[in-house]
Amino acid sequence: IDCEMWASRVSAIKSGEFDGGKPKQGDLVIVRGTVGHYAKYGKTQMYVERMKSAGDEKGSLQQEFDALIKELRDKGWFDQAHKKALPMYPRKIAVITSASSAAVRDVIETARRRWTAVELIIVNVPVQGKTAVSSIVKALKRVDAVAQKLHIDASIVTRGGGSLEELWSFNDRGVVEAAFHCTTPIVAAIGHESDTSIIELVADHR
């Protein structure tokens, strides 16, 4: 669930608990606080009052992320030599994302402003949850297989912001490999600008 810590409680974090005096992405922590539920919005979250390090070990997802990054970097998958050029004037773009997301609305609005001649094909997939990985892999492969027949010049894979867990589908090895092996140019735009997912590193453009 979402967790929030008010600025007034941050002072309760002991400076010696974390390197640099504060927690960072990937740290495994133990928190104590209260749980609140807003029935009107159906939202439950935890208000953190205390936080301490659970040890030097990184969280398991961050460890997996770092290991795959190192493996693929060593293989050269992030190298510029693998990047395909994007079309200057695309006729048709496949947009792989949730059809009900804010991300797809952003893509549509940007296309209206910047290149009204382009046709967008929305490929609806879940972007998190148990079926997300297999659905995204299938969509990437399916679009790539029919791209020449349907005159698809490029694909955009996108979703809005979220936690490391919520964005994890785009760090999955299967999704990353499917994107890397596509012959159709891919633009990956996952989460906020400050977020980095592995699919963005193997894509032709971020």
PDB file of C-alpha atoms in Angstrom:
ATOM      1  CA  ILE A   1       0.000   0.000   0.000  1.00  0.00           C
ATOM      2  CA  ASP A   2       1.034   3.629  -0.360  1.00  0.00           C
ATOM      3  CA  CYS A   3       3.039   5.020   2.534  1.00  0.00           C
ATOM      4  CA  GLU A   4       3.479   8.647   3.486  1.00  0.00           C
ATOM      5  CA  MET A   5       5.729  10.269   6.044  1.00  0.00           C
ATOM      6  CA  TRP A   6       5.056  13.832   7.074  1.00  0.00           C
ATOM      7  CA  ALA A   7       7.985  16.221   7.223  1.00  0.00           C
ATOM      8  CA  SER A   8       7.396  16.627  10.930  1.00  0.00           C
ATOM      9  CA  ARG A   9       8.154  12.922  11.443  1.00  0.00           C
ATOM     10  CA  VAL A  10      11.290  12.807   9.299  1.00  0.00           C
ATOM     11  CA  SER A  11      13.295  14.104  12.235  1.00  0.00           C
ATOM     12  CA  ALA A  12      12.538  10.805  13.986  1.00  0.00           C
ATOM     13  CA  ILE A  13      14.880   9.025  11.545  1.00  0.00           C
ATOM     14  CA  LYS A  14      18.209   8.517  13.263  1.00  0.00           C
ATOM     15  CA  SER A  15      21.048   9.879  11.192  1.00  0.00           C
ATOM     16  CA  GLY A  16      23.186   6.787  11.750  1.00  0.00           C
ATOM     17  CA  GLU A  17      20.605   4.404  10.299  1.00  0.00           C
ATOM     18  CA  PHE A  18      21.296   5.139   6.630  1.00  0.00           C
ATOM     19  CA  ASP A  19      24.296   6.005   4.488  1.00  0.00           C
ATOM     20  CA  GLY A  20      24.174   9.731   3.890  1.00  0.00           C
ATOM     21  CA  GLY A  21      21.713  10.129   6.753  1.00  0.00           C
ATOM     22  CA  LYS A  22      18.556   9.306   4.829  1.00  0.00           C
ATOM     23  CA  PRO A  23      17.013   6.306   3.024  1.00  0.00           C
ATOM     24  CA  LYS A  24      17.438   5.911  -0.709  1.00  0.00           C
ATOM     25  CA  GLN A  25      15.786   3.920  -3.482  1.00  0.00           C
ATOM     26  CA  GLY A  26      16.242   0.189  -2.934  1.00  0.00           C
ATOM     27  CA  ASP A  27      16.924   0.292   0.812  1.00  0.00           C
ATOM     28  CA  LEU A  28      15.154  -2.396   2.800  1.00  0.00           C
ATOM     29  CA  VAL A  29      13.451  -0.692   5.741  1.00  0.00           C
ATOM     30  CA  ILE A  30      11.247  -1.399   8.724  1.00  0.00           C
ATOM     31  CA  VAL A  31       8.512   1.156   9.332  1.00  0.00           C
ATOM     32  CA  ARG A  32       6.062   1.777  12.131  1.00  0.00           C
ATOM     33  CA  GLY A  33       2.951   3.902  11.856  1.00  0.00           C
ATOM     34  CA  THR A  34      -0.805   3.981  11.530  1.00  0.00           C
ATOM     35  CA  VAL A  35      -3.119   2.861   8.755  1.00  0.00           C
ATOM     36  CA  GLY A  36      -5.849   5.140   7.452  1.00  0.00           C
ATOM     37  CA  HIS A  37      -8.699   4.342   5.097  1.00  0.00           C
ATOM     38  CA  TYR A  38     -10.796   6.783   3.083  1.00  0.00           C
ATOM     39  CA  ALA A  39     -14.013   4.995   2.199  1.00  0.00           C
ATOM     40  CA  LYS A  40     -15.074   7.769  -0.181  1.00  0.00           C
ATOM     41  CA  TYR A  41     -12.123   7.044  -2.482  1.00  0.00           C
ATOM     42  CA  GLY A  42     -11.561   3.420  -1.496  1.00  0.00           C
ATOM     43  CA  LYS A  43      -7.972   4.261  -0.607  1.00  0.00           C
ATOM     44  CA  THR A  44      -5.922   2.775   2.197  1.00  0.00           C
ATOM     45  CA  GLN A  45      -2.491   4.084   3.108  1.00  0.00           C
ATOM     46  CA  MET A  46       0.020   3.972   5.916  1.00  0.00           C
ATOM     47  CA  TYR A  47       1.251   7.050   7.742  1.00  0.00           C
ATOM     48  CA  VAL A  48       4.830   6.294   8.707  1.00  0.00           C
ATOM     49  CA  GLU A  49       5.988   7.599  12.071  1.00  0.00           C
ATOM     50  CA  ARG A  50       9.255   5.699  12.433  1.00  0.00           C
ATOM     51  CA  MET A  51      11.684   4.210   9.933  1.00  0.00           C
ATOM     52  CA  LYS A  52      14.878   2.283  10.380  1.00  0.00           C
ATOM     53  CA  SER A  53      17.197   0.276   8.182  1.00  0.00           C
ATOM     54  CA  ALA A  54      16.531  -3.458   7.974  1.00  0.00           C
ATOM     55  CA  GLY A  55      20.219  -4.029   7.294  1.00  0.00           C
ATOM     56  CA  ASP A  56      22.752  -3.461   4.558  1.00  0.00           C
ATOM     57  CA  GLU A  57      21.032  -5.798   2.137  1.00  0.00           C
ATOM     58  CA  LYS A  58      19.135  -4.117  -0.678  1.00  0.00           C
ATOM     59  CA  GLY A  59      15.513  -4.948  -1.345  1.00  0.00           C
ATOM     60  CA  SER A  60      15.087  -8.033  -3.525  1.00  0.00           C
ATOM     61  CA  LEU A  61      13.577  -6.123  -6.453  1.00  0.00           C
ATOM     62  CA  GLN A  62      16.423  -3.610  -6.448  1.00  0.00           C
ATOM     63  CA  GLN A  63      18.943  -6.463  -6.376  1.00  0.00           C
ATOM     64  CA  GLU A  64      17.240  -8.114  -9.335  1.00  0.00           C
ATOM     65  CA  PHE A  65      17.141  -4.775 -11.175  1.00  0.00           C
ATOM     66  CA  ASP A  66      20.850  -4.116 -10.586  1.00  0.00           C
ATOM     67  CA  ALA A  67      21.832  -7.653 -11.635  1.00  0.00           C
ATOM     68  CA  LEU A  68      19.921  -7.489 -14.932  1.00  0.00           C
ATOM     69  CA  ILE A  69      21.284  -4.014 -15.664  1.00  0.00           C
ATOM     70  CA  LYS A  70      24.843  -5.308 -15.237  1.00  0.00           C
ATOM     71  CA  GLU A  71      24.213  -8.423 -17.342  1.00  0.00           C
ATOM     72  CA  LEU A  72      22.683  -6.522 -20.247  1.00  0.00           C
ATOM     73  CA  ARG A  73      25.281  -3.754 -20.100  1.00  0.00           C
ATOM     74  CA  ASP A  74      28.013  -6.392 -20.312  1.00  0.00           C
ATOM     75  CA  LYS A  75      26.249  -7.889 -23.339  1.00  0.00           C
ATOM     76  CA  GLY A  76      26.181  -4.475 -25.016  1.00  0.00           C
ATOM     77  CA  TRP A  77      22.397  -4.299 -25.213  1.00  0.00           C
ATOM     78  CA  PHE A  78      22.395  -0.619 -24.227  1.00  0.00           C
ATOM     79  CA  ASP A  79      24.994   0.361 -26.835  1.00  0.00           C
ATOM     80  CA  GLN A  80      24.155   2.990 -29.416  1.00  0.00           C
ATOM     81  CA  ALA A  81      25.068   0.516 -32.161  1.00  0.00           C
ATOM     82  CA  HIS A  82      21.818  -1.357 -31.465  1.00  0.00           C
ATOM     83  CA  LYS A  83      19.598   1.740 -31.688  1.00  0.00           C
ATOM     84  CA  LYS A  84      17.375   1.981 -34.758  1.00  0.00           C
ATOM     85  CA  ALA A  85      16.612   5.370 -36.281  1.00  0.00           C
ATOM     86  CA  LEU A  86      13.129   6.737 -35.727  1.00  0.00           C
ATOM     87  CA  PRO A  87      11.101   7.759 -38.799  1.00  0.00           C
ATOM     88  CA  MET A  88      11.079  11.502 -39.446  1.00  0.00           C
ATOM     89  CA  TYR A  89       7.429  11.453 -40.573  1.00  0.00           C
ATOM     90  CA  PRO A  90       5.696   8.353 -39.187  1.00  0.00           C
ATOM     91  CA  ARG A  91       2.479   7.357 -40.891  1.00  0.00           C
ATOM     92  CA  LYS A  92       1.311   4.897 -38.280  1.00  0.00           C
ATOM     93  CA  ILE A  93       2.399   4.258 -34.676  1.00  0.00           C
ATOM     94  CA  ALA A  94       1.354   1.412 -32.386  1.00  0.00           C
ATOM     95  CA  VAL A  95       0.845   2.562 -28.795  1.00  0.00           C
ATOM     96  CA  ILE A  96       1.234  -0.316 -26.338  1.00  0.00           C
ATOM     97  CA  THR A  97      -0.338   0.663 -23.027  1.00  0.00           C
ATOM     98  CA  SER A  98      -3.533   0.537 -21.006  1.00  0.00           C
ATOM     99  CA  ALA A  99      -6.307   2.009 -23.147  1.00  0.00           C
ATOM    100  CA  SER A 100      -7.834   3.689 -20.078  1.00  0.00           C
ATOM    101  CA  SER A 101      -4.629   5.294 -18.811  1.00  0.00           C
ATOM    102  CA  ALA A 102      -3.602   8.923 -18.606  1.00  0.00           C
ATOM    103  CA  ALA A 103      -0.501   7.941 -20.606  1.00  0.00           C
ATOM    104  CA  VAL A 104      -2.509   7.050 -23.692  1.00  0.00           C
ATOM    105  CA  ARG A 105      -4.389  10.337 -23.485  1.00  0.00           C
ATOM    106  CA  ASP A 106      -1.053  12.157 -23.330  1.00  0.00           C
ATOM    107  CA  VAL A 107       0.146  10.361 -26.470  1.00  0.00           C
ATOM    108  CA  ILE A 108      -3.061  11.175 -28.353  1.00  0.00           C
ATOM    109  CA  GLU A 109      -2.960  14.833 -27.312  1.00  0.00           C
ATOM    110  CA  THR A 110       0.727  15.172 -28.239  1.00  0.00           C
ATOM    111  CA  ALA A 111       0.070  13.608 -31.653  1.00  0.00           C
ATOM    112  CA  ARG A 112      -2.748  16.079 -32.249  1.00  0.00           C
ATOM    113  CA  ARG A 113      -0.455  18.986 -31.493  1.00  0.00           C
ATOM    114  CA  ARG A 114       2.704  17.825 -33.221  1.00  0.00           C
ATOM    115  CA  TRP A 115       1.815  15.511 -36.122  1.00  0.00           C
ATOM    116  CA  THR A 116      -1.861  15.342 -37.027  1.00  0.00           C
ATOM    117  CA  ALA A 117      -1.190  13.144 -40.068  1.00  0.00           C
ATOM    118  CA  VAL A 118      -0.137  10.169 -37.975  1.00  0.00           C
ATOM    119  CA  GLU A 119      -2.510   7.277 -37.297  1.00  0.00           C
ATOM    120  CA  LEU A 120      -2.342   5.731 -33.829  1.00  0.00           C
ATOM    121  CA  ILE A 121      -3.172   2.085 -33.169  1.00  0.00           C
ATOM    122  CA  ILE A 122      -3.898   1.593 -29.469  1.00  0.00           C
ATOM    123  CA  VAL A 123      -2.826  -1.869 -28.295  1.00  0.00           C
ATOM    124  CA  ASN A 124      -4.540  -2.369 -24.952  1.00  0.00           C
ATOM    125  CA  VAL A 125      -2.497  -4.235 -22.316  1.00  0.00           C
ATOM    126  CA  PRO A 126      -2.459  -4.277 -18.509  1.00  0.00           C
ATOM    127  CA  VAL A 127       0.618  -2.367 -17.351  1.00  0.00           C
ATOM    128  CA  GLN A 128       0.850  -3.943 -13.890  1.00  0.00           C
ATOM    129  CA  GLY A 129      -0.452  -7.040 -12.176  1.00  0.00           C
ATOM    130  CA  LYS A 130      -0.132 -10.767 -12.758  1.00  0.00           C
ATOM    131  CA  THR A 131      -0.970 -10.755 -16.476  1.00  0.00           C
ATOM    132  CA  ALA A 132       0.977  -7.628 -17.417  1.00  0.00           C
ATOM    133  CA  VAL A 133       4.286  -9.242 -18.386  1.00  0.00           C
ATOM    134  CA  SER A 134       2.840 -11.921 -20.672  1.00  0.00           C
ATOM    135  CA  SER A 135       0.435  -9.406 -22.249  1.00  0.00           C
ATOM    136  CA  ILE A 136       3.183  -6.868 -22.970  1.00  0.00           C
ATOM    137  CA  VAL A 137       5.476  -9.546 -24.436  1.00  0.00           C
ATOM    138  CA  LYS A 138       2.684 -10.805 -26.713  1.00  0.00           C
ATOM    139  CA  ALA A 139       1.823  -7.269 -27.799  1.00  0.00           C
ATOM    140  CA  LEU A 140       5.432  -6.413 -28.656  1.00  0.00           C
ATOM    141  CA  LYS A 141       5.860  -9.573 -30.706  1.00  0.00           C
ATOM    142  CA  ARG A 142       2.466  -9.270 -32.400  1.00  0.00           C
ATOM    143  CA  VAL A 143       3.005  -5.640 -33.415  1.00  0.00           C
ATOM    144  CA  ASP A 144       6.475  -6.412 -34.735  1.00  0.00           C
ATOM    145  CA  ALA A 145       5.167  -9.370 -36.743  1.00  0.00           C
ATOM    146  CA  VAL A 146       2.493  -7.334 -38.541  1.00  0.00           C
ATOM    147  CA  ALA A 147       4.320  -3.992 -38.691  1.00  0.00           C
ATOM    148  CA  GLN A 148       5.349  -4.281 -42.345  1.00  0.00           C
ATOM    149  CA  LYS A 149       1.934  -5.521 -43.459  1.00  0.00           C
ATOM    150  CA  LEU A 150       0.082  -2.767 -41.591  1.00  0.00           C
ATOM    151  CA  HIS A 151       2.694  -0.072 -42.390  1.00  0.00           C
ATOM    152  CA  ILE A 152       3.490   0.541 -38.705  1.00  0.00           C
ATOM    153  CA  ASP A 153       6.580   2.741 -38.621  1.00  0.00           C
ATOM    154  CA  ALA A 154       7.255   2.664 -34.873  1.00  0.00           C
ATOM    155  CA  SER A 155       5.895   1.571 -31.504  1.00  0.00           C
ATOM    156  CA  ILE A 156       5.499   3.494 -28.266  1.00  0.00           C
ATOM    157  CA  VAL A 157       5.469   1.529 -25.010  1.00  0.00           C
ATOM    158  CA  THR A 158       4.256   3.717 -22.185  1.00  0.00           C
ATOM    159  CA  ARG A 159       2.621   3.991 -18.772  1.00  0.00           C
ATOM    160  CA  GLY A 160       2.335   6.596 -16.036  1.00  0.00           C
ATOM    161  CA  GLY A 161       4.355   6.922 -12.863  1.00  0.00           C
ATOM    162  CA  GLY A 162       4.434   4.602  -9.891  1.00  0.00           C
ATOM    163  CA  SER A 163       6.602   2.789  -7.409  1.00  0.00           C
ATOM    164  CA  LEU A 164       9.351   0.336  -8.351  1.00  0.00           C
ATOM    165  CA  GLU A 165       6.836  -2.460  -7.784  1.00  0.00           C
ATOM    166  CA  GLU A 166       4.198  -0.831  -9.985  1.00  0.00           C
ATOM    167  CA  LEU A 167       6.668  -0.260 -12.825  1.00  0.00           C
ATOM    168  CA  TRP A 168       8.253  -3.680 -12.467  1.00  0.00           C
ATOM    169  CA  SER A 169       6.682  -5.251 -15.575  1.00  0.00           C
ATOM    170  CA  PHE A 170       8.984  -3.055 -17.659  1.00  0.00           C
ATOM    171  CA  ASN A 171      12.052  -4.411 -15.840  1.00  0.00           C
ATOM    172  CA  ASP A 172      11.059  -8.018 -16.468  1.00  0.00           C
ATOM    173  CA  ARG A 173      13.565 -10.011 -18.512  1.00  0.00           C
ATOM    174  CA  GLY A 174      10.907 -11.319 -20.913  1.00  0.00           C
ATOM    175  CA  VAL A 175       9.590  -7.847 -21.705  1.00  0.00           C
ATOM    176  CA  VAL A 176      13.093  -6.422 -22.094  1.00  0.00           C
ATOM    177  CA  GLU A 177      14.186  -9.234 -24.429  1.00  0.00           C
ATOM    178  CA  ALA A 178      11.036  -8.905 -26.549  1.00  0.00           C
ATOM    179  CA  ALA A 179      11.686  -5.169 -26.943  1.00  0.00           C
ATOM    180  CA  PHE A 180      15.360  -5.649 -27.784  1.00  0.00           C
ATOM    181  CA  HIS A 181      14.619  -8.180 -30.531  1.00  0.00           C
ATOM    182  CA  CYS A 182      11.920  -6.092 -32.233  1.00  0.00           C
ATOM    183  CA  THR A 183      12.810  -4.958 -35.733  1.00  0.00           C
ATOM    184  CA  THR A 184      10.334  -2.070 -35.510  1.00  0.00           C
ATOM    185  CA  PRO A 185      11.760   1.051 -33.813  1.00  0.00           C
ATOM    186  CA  ILE A 186      10.544   1.411 -30.234  1.00  0.00           C
ATOM    187  CA  VAL A 187      10.132   4.449 -28.019  1.00  0.00           C
ATOM    188  CA  ALA A 188       9.747   3.606 -24.313  1.00  0.00           C
ATOM    189  CA  ALA A 189       8.268   6.155 -21.902  1.00  0.00           C
ATOM    190  CA  ILE A 190       7.719   4.558 -18.510  1.00  0.00           C
ATOM    191  CA  GLY A 191       6.788   6.491 -15.381  1.00  0.00           C
ATOM    192  CA  HIS A 192       8.045   9.958 -14.563  1.00  0.00           C
ATOM    193  CA  GLU A 193      11.154  11.461 -16.102  1.00  0.00           C
ATOM    194  CA  SER A 194      13.157  10.613 -12.988  1.00  0.00           C
ATOM    195  CA  ASP A 195      12.164   6.924 -13.206  1.00  0.00           C
ATOM    196  CA  THR A 196      14.378   4.533 -15.154  1.00  0.00           C
ATOM    197  CA  SER A 197      13.167   1.171 -16.396  1.00  0.00           C
ATOM    198  CA  ILE A 198      15.266  -1.392 -18.215  1.00  0.00           C
ATOM    199  CA  ILE A 199      13.025  -1.411 -21.289  1.00  0.00           C
ATOM    200  CA  GLU A 200      13.894   2.279 -21.731  1.00  0.00           C
ATOM    201  CA  LEU A 201      17.588   1.412 -21.808  1.00  0.00           C
ATOM    202  CA  VAL A 202      17.194  -1.183 -24.573  1.00  0.00           C
ATOM    203  CA  ALA A 203      14.620   0.799 -26.548  1.00  0.00           C
ATOM    204  CA  ASP A 204      15.691   2.852 -29.553  1.00  0.00           C
ATOM    205  CA  HIS A 205      14.624   6.058 -27.869  1.00  0.00           C
ATOM    206  CA  ARG A 206      13.557   7.019 -24.369  1.00  0.00           C
TER     207      ARG A 206
END
